[in-house]
PDB file of C-alpha atoms and ligand atoms in Angstrom:
ATOM      1  CA  MET A  90      40.375 -31.139  11.450  1.00 61.00           C
ATOM      2  CA  TRP A  91      40.892 -31.127  15.074  1.00 74.00           C
ATOM      3  CA  HIS A  92      37.752 -29.637  15.851  1.00 85.00           C
ATOM      4  CA  TRP A  93      36.080 -31.949  13.732  1.00 88.00           C
ATOM      5  CA  TRP A  94      37.633 -34.855  15.323  1.00 90.00           C
ATOM      6  CA  LYS A  95      36.556 -33.661  18.751  1.00 92.00           C
ATOM      7  CA  THR A  96      32.939 -33.129  17.798  1.00 92.00           C
ATOM      8  CA  ARG A  97      32.808 -36.697  16.583  1.00 94.00           C
ATOM      9  CA  ARG A  98      34.887 -38.128  19.680  1.00 95.00           C
ATOM     10  CA  ARG A  99      32.265 -36.135  21.876  1.00 95.00           C
ATOM     11  CA  ARG A 100      29.371 -37.379  19.983  1.00 95.00           C
ATOM     12  CA  LYS A 101      30.388 -40.531  20.733  1.00 96.00           C
ATOM     13  CA  GLN A 102      30.910 -40.222  24.388  1.00 95.00           C
ATOM     14  CA  ARG A 103      27.546 -38.548  25.042  1.00 96.00           C
ATOM     15  CA  SER A 104      25.948 -41.883  23.658  1.00 94.00           C
ATOM     16  CA  LEU A 105      27.693 -44.082  25.872  1.00 96.00           C
ATOM     17  CA  PRO A 106      25.419 -46.216  28.597  1.00 97.00           C
ATOM     18  CA  PHE A 107      25.426 -43.893  31.578  1.00 97.00           C
ATOM     19  CA  PRO A 108      26.898 -45.559  34.560  1.00 98.00           C
ATOM     20  CA  ALA A 109      24.561 -46.715  37.433  1.00 98.00           C
ATOM     21  CA  GLU A 110      27.024 -45.557  39.632  1.00 98.00           C
ATOM     22  CA  TRP A 111      26.968 -42.187  38.425  1.00 98.00           C
ATOM     23  CA  GLU A 112      23.106 -41.986  38.539  1.00 98.00           C
ATOM     24  CA  ASP A 113      23.223 -42.965  42.119  1.00 98.00           C
ATOM     25  CA  CYS A 114      25.690 -40.291  43.163  1.00 98.00           C
ATOM     26  CA  LEU A 115      23.150 -37.730  41.504  1.00 98.00           C
ATOM     27  CA  THR A 116      20.388 -39.081  43.092  1.00 98.00           C
ATOM     28  CA  ILE A 117      21.805 -39.146  46.475  1.00 97.00           C
ATOM     29  CA  ASP A 118      23.886 -35.801  46.623  1.00 97.00           C
ATOM     30  CA  PHE A 119      22.700 -33.732  44.159  1.00 98.00           C
ATOM     31  CA  ALA A 120      19.982 -31.572  45.129  1.00 96.00           C
ATOM     32  CA  ASP A 121      19.008 -29.935  41.767  1.00 96.00           C
ATOM     33  CA  TRP A 122      18.612 -33.595  40.121  1.00 97.00           C
ATOM     34  CA  HIS A 123      15.235 -33.390  42.040  1.00 94.00           C
ATOM     35  CA  ARG A 124      14.417 -30.078  40.637  1.00 95.00           C
ATOM     36  CA  ILE A 125      15.335 -30.417  37.199  1.00 96.00           C
ATOM     37  CA  GLU A 126      13.325 -31.808  34.346  1.00 95.00           C
ATOM     38  CA  GLU A 127      13.982 -34.999  32.500  1.00 96.00           C
ATOM     39  CA  THR A 128      15.747 -33.406  29.476  1.00 96.00           C
ATOM     40  CA  GLU A 129      17.925 -31.292  31.516  1.00 97.00           C
ATOM     41  CA  ARG A 130      18.944 -34.258  33.570  1.00 97.00           C
ATOM     42  CA  GLN A 131      19.804 -36.001  30.125  1.00 98.00           C
ATOM     43  CA  PHE A 132      22.039 -32.991  29.121  1.00 97.00           C
ATOM     44  CA  ILE A 133      23.907 -33.334  32.407  1.00 98.00           C
ATOM     45  CA  ARG A 134      24.237 -37.267  31.817  1.00 98.00           C
ATOM     46  CA  GLU A 135      25.726 -36.615  28.505  1.00 98.00           C
ATOM     47  CA  TYR A 136      27.794 -33.507  29.708  1.00 98.00           C
ATOM     48  CA  LEU A 137      29.199 -35.635  32.436  1.00 98.00           C
ATOM     49  CA  GLN A 138      30.383 -38.574  30.076  1.00 98.00           C
ATOM     50  CA  VAL A 139      32.573 -35.922  28.048  1.00 98.00           C
ATOM     51  CA  PHE A 140      33.637 -33.493  30.644  1.00 98.00           C
ATOM     52  CA  ILE A 141      34.867 -36.206  33.082  1.00 98.00           C
ATOM     53  CA  ARG A 142      36.825 -38.000  30.463  1.00 97.00           C
ATOM     54  CA  GLU A 143      38.380 -34.905  29.249  1.00 97.00           C
ATOM     55  CA  LYS A 144      39.924 -33.529  32.382  1.00 97.00           C
ATOM     56  CA  ASN A 145      42.871 -34.679  34.192  1.00 97.00           C
ATOM     57  CA  TRP A 146      41.555 -35.018  37.919  1.00 98.00           C
ATOM     58  CA  GLU A 147      44.222 -34.860  40.666  1.00 97.00           C
ATOM     59  CA  GLY A 148      43.732 -35.830  44.138  1.00 97.00           C
ATOM     60  CA  CYS A 149      45.761 -33.435  46.712  1.00 95.00           C
ATOM     61  CA  GLY A 150      46.536 -33.614  50.182  1.00 94.00           C
ATOM     62  CA  GLY A 151      45.585 -37.134  50.540  1.00 95.00           C
ATOM     63  CA  LEU A 152      42.184 -37.152  48.930  1.00 97.00           C
ATOM     64  CA  GLU A 153      41.359 -40.006  46.559  1.00 97.00           C
ATOM     65  CA  ILE A 154      39.442 -39.267  43.346  1.00 98.00           C
ATOM     66  CA  THR A 155      36.503 -41.333  43.141  1.00 98.00           C
ATOM     67  CA  GLU A 156      33.902 -41.508  40.680  1.00 98.00           C
ATOM     68  CA  ARG A 157      31.391 -39.710  43.329  1.00 98.00           C
ATOM     69  CA  VAL A 158      34.123 -36.823  43.644  1.00 98.00           C
ATOM     70  CA  LYS A 159      34.043 -36.639  39.360  1.00 98.00           C
ATOM     71  CA  VAL A 160      30.369 -36.907  39.117  1.00 98.00           C
ATOM     72  CA  LEU A 161      29.247 -34.324  41.941  1.00 98.00           C
ATOM     73  CA  ILE A 162      31.836 -31.706  40.663  1.00 98.00           C
ATOM     74  CA  SER A 163      31.035 -32.143  37.060  1.00 98.00           C
ATOM     75  CA  ALA A 164      27.349 -32.051  37.580  1.00 98.00           C
ATOM     76  CA  GLN A 165      27.320 -28.622  39.194  1.00 98.00           C
ATOM     77  CA  VAL A 166      29.440 -27.339  36.171  1.00 98.00           C
ATOM     78  CA  GLY A 167      27.050 -29.060  33.874  1.00 98.00           C
ATOM     79  CA  LEU A 168      24.095 -27.279  35.400  1.00 98.00           C
ATOM     80  CA  MET A 169      25.700 -23.896  35.199  1.00 98.00           C
ATOM     81  CA  VAL A 170      26.080 -24.529  31.221  1.00 98.00           C
ATOM     82  CA  LEU A 171      23.007 -26.200  30.561  1.00 95.00           C
ATOM     83  CA  GLY A 172      21.931 -23.085  28.405  1.00 96.00           C
ATOM     84  CA  LEU A 173      25.440 -22.325  26.757  1.00 96.00           C
ATOM     85  CA  THR A 174      26.604 -23.717  23.728  1.00 91.00           C
ATOM     86  CA  ASP A 175      29.341 -26.429  23.976  1.00 91.00           C
ATOM     87  CA  CYS A 176      30.976 -24.949  26.882  1.00 95.00           C
ATOM     88  CA  TYR A 177      33.310 -27.887  28.063  1.00 96.00           C
ATOM     89  CA  PHE A 178      36.055 -25.426  29.209  1.00 95.00           C
ATOM     90  CA  ASP A 179      38.729 -26.534  26.789  1.00 94.00           C
ATOM     91  CA  HIS A 180      41.193 -24.579  28.268  1.00 92.00           C
ATOM     92  CA  VAL A 181      40.786 -26.336  31.872  1.00 95.00           C
ATOM     93  CA  LEU A 182      42.828 -29.275  31.486  1.00 94.00           C
ATOM     94  CA  SER A 183      43.215 -30.282  35.140  1.00 96.00           C
ATOM     95  CA  ILE A 184      40.940 -30.340  38.161  1.00 97.00           C
ATOM     96  CA  LEU A 185      42.844 -30.744  41.292  1.00 96.00           C
ATOM     97  CA  VAL A 186      40.847 -31.331  44.596  1.00 97.00           C
ATOM     98  CA  TYR A 187      41.830 -31.212  48.136  1.00 96.00           C
ATOM     99  CA  PRO A 188      39.949 -32.874  51.172  1.00 96.00           C
ATOM    100  CA  ASP A 189      39.417 -29.361  52.821  1.00 93.00           C
ATOM    101  CA  ALA A 190      40.450 -25.957  52.664  1.00 89.00           C
ATOM    102  CA  TYR A 191      44.168 -25.679  52.144  1.00 88.00           C
ATOM    103  CA  ARG A 192      47.432 -23.976  51.907  1.00 83.00           C
ATOM    104  CA  ALA A 193      49.021 -24.086  48.331  1.00 68.00           C
ATOM    105  CA  PRO A 194      52.573 -24.092  47.925  1.00 62.00           C
ATOM    106  CA  ASN A 195      54.169 -20.461  47.257  1.00 52.00           C
ATOM    107  CA  SER A 196      55.333 -21.637  43.711  1.00 45.00           C
ATOM    108  CA  ILE A 197      52.376 -20.876  42.089  1.00 51.00           C
ATOM    109  CA  LYS A 198      51.438 -17.657  43.805  1.00 48.00           C
ATOM    110  CA  ASN A 199      52.478 -15.445  41.172  1.00 47.00           C
ATOM    111  CA  GLN A 200      50.890 -17.071  38.254  1.00 53.00           C
ATOM    112  CA  MET A 201      47.739 -15.560  36.695  1.00 61.00           C
ATOM    113  CA  GLY A 202      44.902 -16.665  38.787  1.00 72.00           C
ATOM    114  CA  ILE A 203      41.955 -16.067  40.719  1.00 76.00           C
ATOM    115  CA  ILE A 204      42.396 -17.417  44.242  1.00 72.00           C
ATOM    116  CA  ASP A 205      39.420 -17.575  46.867  1.00 76.00           C
ATOM    117  CA  ASP A 206      40.433 -17.761  50.627  1.00 67.00           C
ATOM    118  CA  ARG A 207      38.575 -17.804  53.635  1.00 63.00           C
ATOM    119  CA  GLY A 208      40.853 -16.674  56.155  1.00 60.00           C
ATOM    120  CA  SER A 209      44.328 -17.723  55.551  1.00 67.00           C
ATOM    121  CA  ALA A 210      43.423 -21.043  54.150  1.00 83.00           C
ATOM    122  CA  ARG A 211      41.963 -21.339  50.491  1.00 87.00           C
ATOM    123  CA  MET A 212      38.956 -23.103  49.331  1.00 89.00           C
ATOM    124  CA  GLY A 213      39.549 -22.670  45.572  1.00 89.00           C
ATOM    125  CA  GLU A 214      41.227 -21.393  42.687  1.00 86.00           C
ATOM    126  CA  ALA A 215      40.693 -20.677  38.892  1.00 88.00           C
ATOM    127  CA  TRP A 216      43.940 -20.252  36.970  1.00 85.00           C
ATOM    128  CA  TRP A 217      44.129 -18.901  33.267  1.00 84.00           C
ATOM    129  CA  GLN A 218      44.817 -21.511  30.882  1.00 81.00           C
ATOM    130  CA  GLY A 219      45.535 -23.695  34.050  1.00 84.00           C
ATOM    131  CA  PRO A 220      43.773 -25.867  36.637  1.00 92.00           C
ATOM    132  CA  VAL A 221      40.788 -25.323  38.772  1.00 95.00           C
ATOM    133  CA  ILE A 222      41.523 -26.196  42.542  1.00 95.00           C
ATOM    134  CA  LEU A 223      38.626 -27.132  44.777  1.00 96.00           C
ATOM    135  CA  SER A 224      38.139 -28.190  48.517  1.00 96.00           C
ATOM    136  CA  TRP A 225      35.921 -31.150  48.498  1.00 97.00           C
ATOM    137  CA  ARG A 226      34.454 -30.654  51.503  1.00 97.00           C
ATOM    138  CA  HIS A 227      33.059 -27.381  49.936  1.00 96.00           C
ATOM    139  CA  SER A 228      32.197 -28.872  46.723  1.00 97.00           C
ATOM    140  CA  LEU A 229      30.012 -31.583  48.349  1.00 98.00           C
ATOM    141  CA  ASP A 230      28.259 -28.735  50.407  1.00 97.00           C
ATOM    142  CA  GLY A 231      27.520 -27.119  46.999  1.00 97.00           C
ATOM    143  CA  ALA A 232      26.218 -30.141  45.527  1.00 98.00           C
ATOM    144  CA  ARG A 233      23.941 -30.807  48.720  1.00 97.00           C
ATOM    145  CA  ASN A 234      22.713 -26.921  48.161  1.00 95.00           C
ATOM    146  CA  LEU A 235      23.302 -26.559  52.027  1.00 91.00           C
ATOM    147  CA  ASP A 236      23.459 -22.692  51.889  1.00 92.00           C
ATOM    148  CA  SER A 237      23.537 -20.140  49.171  1.00 92.00           C
ATOM    149  CA  GLU A 238      27.518 -20.378  48.589  1.00 94.00           C
ATOM    150  CA  ASN A 239      28.592 -22.775  45.869  1.00 97.00           C
ATOM    151  CA  LEU A 240      32.343 -23.036  45.343  1.00 96.00           C
ATOM    152  CA  VAL A 241      32.176 -25.126  41.919  1.00 97.00           C
ATOM    153  CA  CYS A 242      29.758 -22.281  40.489  1.00 97.00           C
ATOM    154  CA  HIS A 243      32.480 -19.494  41.749  1.00 96.00           C
ATOM    155  CA  GLU A 244      35.388 -20.905  40.214  1.00 96.00           C
ATOM    156  CA  PHE A 245      33.780 -21.761  37.097  1.00 97.00           C
ATOM    157  CA  ALA A 246      32.191 -18.313  36.931  1.00 97.00           C
ATOM    158  CA  HIS A 247      35.917 -17.289  36.991  1.00 95.00           C
ATOM    159  CA  GLN A 248      36.525 -19.573  34.046  1.00 95.00           C
ATOM    160  CA  ILE A 249      33.538 -18.394  32.278  1.00 96.00           C
ATOM    161  CA  ASP A 250      34.856 -14.671  32.773  1.00 95.00           C
ATOM    162  CA  MET A 251      38.166 -15.904  31.339  1.00 92.00           C
ATOM    163  CA  LEU A 252      36.734 -17.283  28.187  1.00 91.00           C
ATOM    164  CA  ASN A 253      37.219 -13.762  26.041  1.00 86.00           C
ATOM    165  CA  GLY A 254      40.981 -13.553  27.531  1.00 78.00           C
ATOM    166  CA  ARG A 255      43.041 -13.818  30.518  1.00 69.00           C
ATOM    167  CA  PHE A 256      41.678 -10.130  31.537  1.00 78.00           C
ATOM    168  CA  VAL A 257      39.321 -11.022  34.621  1.00 87.00           C
ATOM    169  CA  ASP A 258      36.861  -8.183  34.929  1.00 92.00           C
ATOM    170  CA  GLY A 259      33.507  -9.689  35.668  1.00 95.00           C
ATOM    171  CA  THR A 260      32.289  -9.637  32.177  1.00 96.00           C
ATOM    172  CA  PRO A 261      31.697 -12.843  30.265  1.00 95.00           C
ATOM    173  CA  PRO A 262      31.609 -12.942  26.475  1.00 94.00           C
ATOM    174  CA  LEU A 263      28.303 -11.545  25.272  1.00 95.00           C
ATOM    175  CA  GLU A 264      26.565 -11.237  21.968  1.00 93.00           C
ATOM    176  CA  SER A 265      26.114  -7.780  21.221  1.00 95.00           C
ATOM    177  CA  GLU A 266      27.241  -4.368  22.192  1.00 96.00           C
ATOM    178  CA  GLU A 267      24.016  -3.765  23.687  1.00 96.00           C
ATOM    179  CA  ASP A 268      24.402  -6.667  25.762  1.00 96.00           C
ATOM    180  CA  TYR A 269      27.692  -5.392  27.079  1.00 96.00           C
ATOM    181  CA  ARG A 270      26.226  -2.049  27.849  1.00 97.00           C
ATOM    182  CA  GLN A 271      23.285  -3.674  29.536  1.00 97.00           C
ATOM    183  CA  TRP A 272      25.731  -6.070  31.463  1.00 97.00           C
ATOM    184  CA  SER A 273      27.654  -3.074  32.694  1.00 97.00           C
ATOM    185  CA  GLN A 274      24.919  -0.880  33.888  1.00 97.00           C
ATOM    186  CA  THR A 275      23.006  -3.954  35.566  1.00 98.00           C
ATOM    187  CA  MET A 276      26.274  -5.313  37.322  1.00 98.00           C
ATOM    188  CA  THR A 277      27.382  -1.553  38.503  1.00 97.00           C
ATOM    189  CA  GLU A 278      24.075  -1.007  39.923  1.00 98.00           C
ATOM    190  CA  GLY A 279      24.069  -4.303  41.875  1.00 98.00           C
ATOM    191  CA  TYR A 280      27.485  -3.720  43.015  1.00 98.00           C
ATOM    192  CA  GLU A 281      26.237  -0.049  44.289  1.00 97.00           C
ATOM    193  CA  GLU A 282      22.976  -1.833  45.867  1.00 97.00           C
ATOM    194  CA  LEU A 283      25.317  -4.164  47.821  1.00 97.00           C
ATOM    195  CA  LYS A 284      27.567  -1.272  49.085  1.00 97.00           C
ATOM    196  CA  ARG A 285      24.484   0.665  50.275  1.00 97.00           C
ATOM    197  CA  ARG A 286      23.178  -2.640  51.780  1.00 96.00           C
ATOM    198  CA  PHE A 287      26.284  -3.069  53.895  1.00 94.00           C
ATOM    199  CA  ARG A 288      26.603   0.770  54.833  1.00 96.00           C
ATOM    200  CA  THR A 289      22.989   0.621  55.952  1.00 97.00           C
ATOM    201  CA  GLY A 290      23.020  -2.596  58.003  1.00 95.00           C
ATOM    202  CA  GLN A 291      20.350  -4.087  55.795  1.00 95.00           C
ATOM    203  CA  PRO A 292      20.500  -7.714  54.995  1.00 94.00           C
ATOM    204  CA  SER A 293      21.998  -9.235  51.790  1.00 95.00           C
ATOM    205  CA  VAL A 294      22.034 -12.549  50.133  1.00 97.00           C
ATOM    206  CA  LEU A 295      25.119 -11.324  48.295  1.00 97.00           C
ATOM    207  CA  ARG A 296      28.238 -11.678  50.749  1.00 95.00           C
ATOM    208  CA  ARG A 297      30.767  -8.741  51.310  1.00 94.00           C
ATOM    209  CA  TYR A 298      33.380 -10.635  49.484  1.00 94.00           C
ATOM    210  CA  ALA A 299      31.381  -9.713  46.289  1.00 96.00           C
ATOM    211  CA  LEU A 300      32.843  -6.213  46.600  1.00 96.00           C
ATOM    212  CA  THR A 301      36.495  -7.034  46.173  1.00 94.00           C
ATOM    213  CA  ASN A 302      36.203  -6.367  42.667  1.00 95.00           C
ATOM    214  CA  PRO A 303      33.632  -6.964  39.492  1.00 96.00           C
ATOM    215  CA  ALA A 304      35.134 -10.392  38.825  1.00 95.00           C
ATOM    216  CA  GLU A 305      34.071 -11.273  42.488  1.00 96.00           C
ATOM    217  CA  PHE A 306      30.920  -9.800  42.028  1.00 97.00           C
ATOM    218  CA  PHE A 307      29.930 -11.770  38.967  1.00 98.00           C
ATOM    219  CA  ALA A 308      31.400 -15.203  40.634  1.00 97.00           C
ATOM    220  CA  VAL A 309      29.340 -14.739  44.063  1.00 97.00           C
ATOM    221  CA  SER A 310      26.296 -13.672  41.854  1.00 98.00           C
ATOM    222  CA  THR A 311      26.485 -16.656  40.037  1.00 98.00           C
ATOM    223  CA  GLU A 312      26.911 -19.016  43.004  1.00 97.00           C
ATOM    224  CA  VAL A 313      23.586 -17.245  44.429  1.00 98.00           C
ATOM    225  CA  PHE A 314      21.880 -17.368  40.984  1.00 98.00           C
ATOM    226  CA  PHE A 315      22.141 -21.179  41.208  1.00 98.00           C
ATOM    227  CA  ALA A 316      22.247 -22.034  44.979  1.00 97.00           C
ATOM    228  CA  SER A 317      19.466 -19.446  46.328  1.00 97.00           C
ATOM    229  CA  PRO A 318      17.812 -17.955  43.235  1.00 97.00           C
ATOM    230  CA  GLU A 319      14.700 -16.919  45.043  1.00 96.00           C
ATOM    231  CA  LYS A 320      16.672 -14.803  47.287  1.00 96.00           C
ATOM    232  CA  LEU A 321      18.815 -13.302  44.546  1.00 98.00           C
ATOM    233  CA  LEU A 322      15.699 -12.128  42.753  1.00 97.00           C
ATOM    234  CA  GLU A 323      14.106 -10.756  45.617  1.00 97.00           C
ATOM    235  CA  ASP A 324      17.217  -8.728  46.490  1.00 97.00           C
ATOM    236  CA  TYR A 325      18.620  -8.036  43.091  1.00 98.00           C
ATOM    237  CA  PRO A 326      16.099  -8.513  40.512  1.00 98.00           C
ATOM    238  CA  ASP A 327      17.980  -7.006  37.782  1.00 98.00           C
ATOM    239  CA  VAL A 328      21.153  -8.829  38.502  1.00 98.00           C
ATOM    240  CA  TYR A 329      19.198 -12.048  38.423  1.00 98.00           C
ATOM    241  CA  ARG A 330      17.333 -11.239  35.192  1.00 98.00           C
ATOM    242  CA  THR A 331      20.649 -10.410  33.457  1.00 98.00           C
ATOM    243  CA  LEU A 332      22.146 -13.687  34.675  1.00 98.00           C
ATOM    244  CA  GLN A 333      19.149 -15.456  33.421  1.00 98.00           C
ATOM    245  CA  LYS A 334      19.647 -14.376  30.103  1.00 97.00           C
ATOM    246  CA  PHE A 335      23.179 -15.070  29.955  1.00 97.00           C
ATOM    247  CA  TYR A 336      22.902 -18.635  31.408  1.00 98.00           C
ATOM    248  CA  GLY A 337      19.921 -19.259  29.391  1.00 97.00           C
ATOM    249  CA  GLN A 338      17.881 -20.740  32.089  1.00 97.00           C
ATOM    250  CA  ASP A 339      15.705 -19.689  35.109  1.00 97.00           C
ATOM    251  CA  PRO A 340      16.660 -21.542  38.399  1.00 97.00           C
ATOM    252  CA  CYS A 341      13.741 -19.971  40.300  1.00 96.00           C
ATOM    253  CA  SER A 342      11.232 -21.882  37.950  1.00 93.00           C
ATOM    254  CA  ARG A 343      12.593 -25.114  39.455  1.00 89.00           C
ATOM    255  CA  ARG A 344      11.544 -24.010  42.894  1.00 81.00           C
ATOM    256  CA  SER A 345       8.068 -22.632  42.252  1.00 67.00           C
ATOM    257  CA  PRO A 346       4.868 -23.508  40.143  1.00 55.00           C
ATOM    258  CA  ARG A 347       5.200 -23.220  36.725  1.00 47.00           C
ATOM    259  CA  SER A 348       2.560 -20.522  36.255  1.00 42.00           C
ATOM    260  CA  ASP A 349       5.151 -18.232  38.563  1.00 43.00           C
ATOM    261  CA  ARG A 350       8.006 -18.842  35.944  1.00 43.00           C
ATOM    262  CA  ILE A 351       9.967 -15.735  35.174  1.00 44.00           C
ATOM    263  CA  ARG A 352      10.513 -14.874  31.353  1.00 44.00           C
ATOM    264  CA  ALA A 353      13.675 -12.688  30.587  1.00 42.00           C
TER     265      ALA A 353
HETATM  266 ZN1   ZN B 172      36.553 -15.697  43.365  1.00 85.28          ZN
END
């Protein structure tokens, strides 16, 4: 009954007129908006209609939650889940946004969550059946695709990792035993390749933080898959193709002629 009601409500929300202010935000600050096809833009418009309304948005540290904040964070999530089925992150009820990197209160330190620091200040967190916490400055940098890092993709990759339970192990829900076997083999080989590159001083588009554990390897690989796909394909082709299959999309195809599109 609840599922039926939710499906019906979402269908109605998706068909609402798309606000001109939201469209302007995407046109001005969402770099991928100009790379994706109209069918993908329409998916994101409809995704925003649901996702923005279903989440409780809280500004922290003096940040005011504006339409721009909600749209540019949600658009990055929408792009991630283009190829997934009905992935609205039902277990994420709230999104908390700080103006910049922040220091969280000690009271939440012992809960189950993944915390992403840069130095001693945090940029973001993803909690098991709890909120996602983000730095707005880093989220905006991600929307503008300023480099190969993307905080929003990183934290929501942790949430995707947690879709099959609170155990955060770098493996999202997959379809078959063979998929799990391939995932484990490819990601382990990618992890070892990253270790080898750091040991030998070879450059790597994946940053050292990915070596923290398998969950961070998945989250960092996801960031780069969306933010700098050509480099991931060049440095870690098997990791790229595994993520291409999982996310059901090929970000490299948005940045190169169609004849160069890669098929999984
Ligand atoms: Zn992380």
